[in-house]
Amino acid sequence: MIKFLDLKKINEQYETDINEAFDKFFKSGWYMLGNSLKAFEQEFAQYCGTKHCIGVANGLDALILILKAYDFEPGSEVIVPANTYIATILSVSQNNLKPILVEPDINTYNLDPAKIEEKINDKTKAIMVVHLYGQAANMQAINEIAKKYNLKVIEDSAQSHGAIYEGKRAGNLSDASGFSFYPGKNLGALGDGGAITTNDDELAEKIRVLRNYGSEIKYKNQYKGINSRLDELQAAILSVKLKNLDNETDNRRKIAEYYLNNIKNPKVVLPSVTEAESHVWHLFVIRTDDRQGLQNYLTKKDVQTMIHYPIAPHKQEAYKEWNHISLPITEQIHAEVLSLPISPVMTLDEAEVVVEAINKY
């Protein structure tokens, strides 16, 4: 079986260094908000090219905390891609703000800048951009729109660690960015984890306080904060893995390039790449109007695939108030996408098996 993502094999590469990191962590006697977190925050900020990185408990909390720190008036509107994982939208709802869904570009699957301005009004306060599947969105156009209307821009960079757009990395293309270090991400912890990057000194300081119950000095609370801290162990593990992130990305790109050059089945729509460095291939997503048939066939050929994501956010029960909305591009994408195996430990021989199976379908 060619696994969709072999996390065990990925993490085994780091076993010696992770064991050393654990031993140091265990013997330190300090498990939260300590030196390991400070070190990782400095390393990841430097990697992204930002002044600040604030480690938090997970990717959803990262987005929630950014919006919480901005303290927009309840009911204010935040533009979000209609085609995204639901966490992006949940972060808006959980701050008593209104998500405004905008259709994606059918080619890149990212937020379509041409469709944003028609959704802007006096209540609009921010645009939340998702670099979906690992490809940086059209940030130049989006930032220009935001500047025109005096809006904040927030990146959901959960799938785009290391992606480069016009010389800058994801996480440094907006006012603030939220990252996830869920184990399956390109930079994955051995549990949940997340971070916020920004160049805004005031915002960073406020988020550091908000993540710790709204308290900078113990038992003295400045804000109605939450408990969302990246723990010392996960921070230490992420420091180990960050050193090799670009090498892992290179292998993902080799697999993706092989797929792009060799999948020839006319029933399959391949992903569109704007710039080579702008895509880190968190996922390699194809489209087909015979998704279930192709997935069943590949399973029989011992090729594991996944669907990201089968149900569009506006069709979820959680947002049943939107169930009547028609978003044809988003609905088409969610009905047709299929994710092929891709990972930093996948070999070209395995990619060849996948390609051969698809071409014979």
Short mmCIF file of N, CA, C and O in Angstrom, two decimals, residues 143-208:
data_model
loop_
_atom_site.label_atom_id
_atom_site.label_comp_id
_atom_site.label_asym_id
_atom_site.label_seq_id
_atom_site.Cartn_x
_atom_site.Cartn_y
_atom_site.Cartn_z
N ASN A 143 -3.70 42.55 -1.07
CA ASN A 143 -3.18 43.63 -0.22
C ASN A 143 -3.52 45.00 -0.80
O ASN A 143 -3.77 45.95 -0.04
N GLU A 144 -3.56 45.11 -2.12
CA GLU A 144 -3.95 46.38 -2.74
C GLU A 144 -5.40 46.73 -2.43
O GLU A 144 -5.74 47.88 -2.14
N ILE A 145 -6.26 45.72 -2.49
CA ILE A 145 -7.68 45.94 -2.15
C ILE A 145 -7.81 46.34 -0.68
O ILE A 145 -8.54 47.27 -0.34
N ALA A 146 -7.08 45.64 0.19
CA ALA A 146 -7.14 45.95 1.62
C ALA A 146 -6.68 47.37 1.91
O ALA A 146 -7.29 48.09 2.72
N LYS A 147 -5.62 47.79 1.24
CA LYS A 147 -5.11 49.15 1.44
C LYS A 147 -6.13 50.18 0.98
O LYS A 147 -6.35 51.20 1.63
N LYS A 148 -6.79 49.91 -0.14
CA LYS A 148 -7.79 50.82 -0.69
C LYS A 148 -8.93 51.06 0.29
O LYS A 148 -9.44 52.18 0.41
N TYR A 149 -9.32 50.00 1.02
CA TYR A 149 -10.48 50.10 1.92
C TYR A 149 -10.08 50.11 3.40
O TYR A 149 -10.95 49.98 4.27
N ASN A 150 -8.79 50.23 3.67
CA ASN A 150 -8.28 50.28 5.05
C ASN A 150 -8.68 49.03 5.84
O ASN A 150 -9.22 49.12 6.96
N LEU A 151 -8.42 47.86 5.27
CA LEU A 151 -8.76 46.60 5.92
C LEU A 151 -7.50 45.87 6.39
O LEU A 151 -6.43 46.01 5.79
N LYS A 152 -7.63 45.09 7.44
CA LYS A 152 -6.56 44.21 7.87
C LYS A 152 -6.54 42.98 6.97
O LYS A 152 -7.58 42.53 6.48
N VAL A 153 -5.35 42.43 6.76
CA VAL A 153 -5.21 41.18 6.02
C VAL A 153 -4.59 40.15 6.95
O VAL A 153 -3.56 40.40 7.59
N ILE A 154 -5.25 39.00 7.05
CA ILE A 154 -4.80 37.91 7.91
C ILE A 154 -4.60 36.68 7.06
O ILE A 154 -5.49 36.31 6.28
N GLU A 155 -3.45 36.05 7.19
CA GLU A 155 -3.18 34.81 6.46
C GLU A 155 -3.51 33.60 7.31
O GLU A 155 -3.08 33.50 8.46
N ASP A 156 -4.22 32.66 6.75
CA ASP A 156 -4.33 31.31 7.30
C ASP A 156 -3.25 30.50 6.58
O ASP A 156 -3.44 30.06 5.45
N SER A 157 -2.12 30.34 7.26
CA SER A 157 -0.96 29.68 6.65
C SER A 157 -0.79 28.24 7.13
O SER A 157 0.31 27.69 7.09
N ALA A 158 -1.88 27.63 7.55
CA ALA A 158 -1.83 26.29 8.14
C ALA A 158 -1.25 25.24 7.20
O ALA A 158 -0.69 24.24 7.64
N GLN A 159 -1.37 25.49 5.87
CA GLN A 159 -0.92 24.49 4.90
C GLN A 159 0.28 24.97 4.08
O GLN A 159 0.68 24.30 3.13
N SER A 160 0.87 26.10 4.46
CA SER A 160 1.83 26.73 3.54
C SER A 160 3.17 27.07 4.16
O SER A 160 3.84 28.00 3.72
N HIS A 161 3.61 26.31 5.15
CA HIS A 161 4.90 26.58 5.78
C HIS A 161 6.02 26.65 4.73
O HIS A 161 6.28 25.67 4.03
N GLY A 162 6.66 27.79 4.62
CA GLY A 162 7.80 27.91 3.71
C GLY A 162 7.49 28.39 2.32
O GLY A 162 8.42 28.64 1.53
N ALA A 163 6.22 28.52 1.96
CA ALA A 163 5.88 29.00 0.61
C ALA A 163 6.40 30.42 0.43
O ALA A 163 6.32 31.26 1.33
N ILE A 164 6.96 30.70 -0.75
CA ILE A 164 7.55 32.01 -1.03
C ILE A 164 6.76 32.71 -2.13
O ILE A 164 6.51 32.16 -3.20
N TYR A 165 6.36 33.94 -1.83
CA TYR A 165 5.61 34.76 -2.78
C TYR A 165 6.34 36.09 -2.93
O TYR A 165 6.49 36.83 -1.96
N GLU A 166 6.81 36.37 -4.13
CA GLU A 166 7.52 37.61 -4.43
C GLU A 166 8.62 37.89 -3.40
O GLU A 166 8.76 39.02 -2.89
N GLY A 167 9.39 36.86 -3.08
CA GLY A 167 10.55 37.01 -2.21
C GLY A 167 10.29 36.92 -0.72
O GLY A 167 11.23 36.94 0.08
N LYS A 168 9.02 36.80 -0.32
CA LYS A 168 8.68 36.70 1.09
C LYS A 168 7.95 35.39 1.36
O LYS A 168 7.22 34.89 0.51
N ARG A 169 8.14 34.88 2.57
CA ARG A 169 7.49 33.62 2.92
C ARG A 169 6.06 33.85 3.44
O ARG A 169 5.74 34.91 3.98
N ALA A 170 5.25 32.82 3.29
CA ALA A 170 3.93 32.83 3.94
C ALA A 170 4.13 33.11 5.42
O ALA A 170 5.07 32.61 6.04
N GLY A 171 3.25 33.92 5.96
CA GLY A 171 3.40 34.35 7.34
C GLY A 171 3.97 35.74 7.44
O GLY A 171 3.91 36.38 8.49
N ASN A 172 4.51 36.24 6.30
CA ASN A 172 5.08 37.58 6.24
C ASN A 172 4.51 38.35 5.05
O ASN A 172 5.18 39.20 4.48
N LEU A 173 3.26 38.02 4.70
CA LEU A 173 2.63 38.63 3.52
C LEU A 173 1.41 39.45 3.89
O LEU A 173 0.63 39.83 3.02
N SER A 174 1.24 39.71 5.19
CA SER A 174 0.00 40.34 5.66
C SER A 174 0.26 41.02 7.00
O SER A 174 1.41 41.13 7.44
N ASP A 175 -0.82 41.45 7.65
CA ASP A 175 -0.69 42.06 8.98
C ASP A 175 -0.37 41.02 10.05
O ASP A 175 0.36 41.31 11.00
N ALA A 176 -0.91 39.82 9.89
CA ALA A 176 -0.65 38.74 10.84
C ALA A 176 -1.05 37.42 10.21
O ALA A 176 -1.89 37.38 9.31
N SER A 177 -0.44 36.35 10.69
CA SER A 177 -0.69 35.04 10.09
C SER A 177 -0.81 33.98 11.17
O SER A 177 -0.09 34.01 12.17
N GLY A 178 -1.70 33.02 10.93
CA GLY A 178 -1.85 31.88 11.83
C GLY A 178 -1.33 30.61 11.19
O GLY A 178 -1.64 30.33 10.02
N PHE A 179 -0.54 29.84 11.93
CA PHE A 179 0.01 28.57 11.47
C PHE A 179 -0.53 27.43 12.35
O PHE A 179 -0.78 27.61 13.54
N SER A 180 -0.63 26.27 11.74
CA SER A 180 -0.92 25.03 12.47
C SER A 180 0.29 24.12 12.38
O SER A 180 0.94 24.04 11.34
N PHE A 181 0.59 23.43 13.50
CA PHE A 181 1.64 22.41 13.52
C PHE A 181 1.04 21.04 13.83
O PHE A 181 1.71 20.17 14.41
N TYR A 182 -0.21 20.85 13.44
CA TYR A 182 -0.84 19.53 13.54
C TYR A 182 0.10 18.50 12.89
O TYR A 182 0.81 18.82 11.93
N PRO A 183 0.18 17.27 13.42
CA PRO A 183 1.19 16.32 12.95
C PRO A 183 1.26 16.12 11.44
O PRO A 183 2.34 15.86 10.90
N GLY A 184 0.14 16.25 10.73
CA GLY A 184 0.15 16.03 9.29
C GLY A 184 0.58 17.23 8.46
O GLY A 184 0.69 17.13 7.24
N LYS A 185 0.86 18.37 9.10
CA LYS A 185 1.26 19.56 8.35
C LYS A 185 2.72 19.40 7.86
O LYS A 185 3.46 18.56 8.32
N ASN A 186 3.11 20.30 6.94
CA ASN A 186 4.48 20.23 6.42
C ASN A 186 5.51 20.39 7.53
O ASN A 186 6.57 19.76 7.48
N LEU A 187 5.24 21.24 8.49
CA LEU A 187 6.02 21.29 9.73
C LEU A 187 5.07 20.85 10.83
O LEU A 187 4.24 21.61 11.29
N GLY A 188 5.19 19.58 11.20
CA GLY A 188 4.23 18.99 12.14
C GLY A 188 4.86 18.64 13.46
O GLY A 188 5.99 18.12 13.53
N ALA A 189 4.15 18.90 14.54
CA ALA A 189 4.57 18.50 15.88
C ALA A 189 4.18 17.04 16.10
O ALA A 189 3.70 16.36 15.19
N LEU A 190 4.37 16.56 17.32
CA LEU A 190 3.89 15.22 17.69
C LEU A 190 2.65 15.34 18.55
O LEU A 190 2.44 14.60 19.51
N GLY A 191 1.84 16.29 18.20
CA GLY A 191 0.60 16.60 18.89
C GLY A 191 0.11 17.91 18.31
O GLY A 191 0.59 18.35 17.26
N ASP A 192 -0.82 18.57 18.97
CA ASP A 192 -1.32 19.84 18.46
C ASP A 192 -0.32 20.96 18.73
O ASP A 192 0.47 20.91 19.68
N GLY A 193 -0.39 21.98 17.91
CA GLY A 193 0.44 23.16 18.10
C GLY A 193 0.11 24.19 17.05
O GLY A 193 -0.43 23.87 15.98
N GLY A 194 0.44 25.43 17.31
CA GLY A 194 0.21 26.50 16.36
C GLY A 194 1.06 27.70 16.68
O GLY A 194 1.78 27.73 17.69
N ALA A 195 1.02 28.70 15.82
CA ALA A 195 1.79 29.92 16.04
C ALA A 195 1.19 31.07 15.25
O ALA A 195 0.47 30.87 14.27
N ILE A 196 1.51 32.27 15.69
CA ILE A 196 1.12 33.52 15.02
C ILE A 196 2.39 34.26 14.67
O ILE A 196 3.30 34.38 15.51
N THR A 197 2.48 34.75 13.44
CA THR A 197 3.60 35.60 13.05
C THR A 197 3.09 36.97 12.66
O THR A 197 2.01 37.11 12.09
N THR A 198 3.88 37.99 12.96
CA THR A 198 3.49 39.36 12.64
C THR A 198 4.70 40.27 12.77
O THR A 198 5.67 39.94 13.45
N ASN A 199 4.61 41.43 12.13
CA ASN A 199 5.62 42.48 12.29
C ASN A 199 5.09 43.63 13.16
O ASN A 199 5.79 44.63 13.34
N ASP A 200 3.89 43.47 13.68
CA ASP A 200 3.23 44.49 14.48
C ASP A 200 3.59 44.29 15.96
O ASP A 200 3.11 43.35 16.60
N ASP A 201 4.41 45.16 16.51
CA ASP A 201 4.87 45.02 17.89
C ASP A 201 3.71 45.02 18.88
O ASP A 201 3.65 44.19 19.79
N GLU A 202 2.80 45.94 18.72
CA GLU A 202 1.68 46.07 19.65
C GLU A 202 0.77 44.85 19.59
O GLU A 202 0.34 44.33 20.62
N LEU A 203 0.49 44.38 18.39
CA LEU A 203 -0.35 43.20 18.23
C LEU A 203 0.30 41.98 18.86
O LEU A 203 -0.35 41.20 19.56
N ALA A 204 1.59 41.80 18.61
CA ALA A 204 2.31 40.65 19.15
C ALA A 204 2.27 40.63 20.67
O ALA A 204 2.03 39.59 21.30
N GLU A 205 2.50 41.79 21.27
CA GLU A 205 2.51 41.86 22.73
C GLU A 205 1.13 41.54 23.30
O GLU A 205 1.00 40.83 24.30
N LYS A 206 0.09 42.03 22.64
CA LYS A 206 -1.27 41.77 23.12
C LYS A 206 -1.60 40.28 23.00
O LYS A 206 -2.21 39.69 23.91
N ILE A 207 -1.21 39.65 21.91
CA ILE A 207 -1.49 38.23 21.71
C ILE A 207 -0.75 37.38 22.75
O ILE A 207 -1.29 36.39 23.25
N ARG A 208 0.49 37.75 23.07
CA ARG A 208 1.24 37.01 24.10
C ARG A 208 0.49 37.01 25.42
O ARG A 208 0.50 36.02 26.15
#
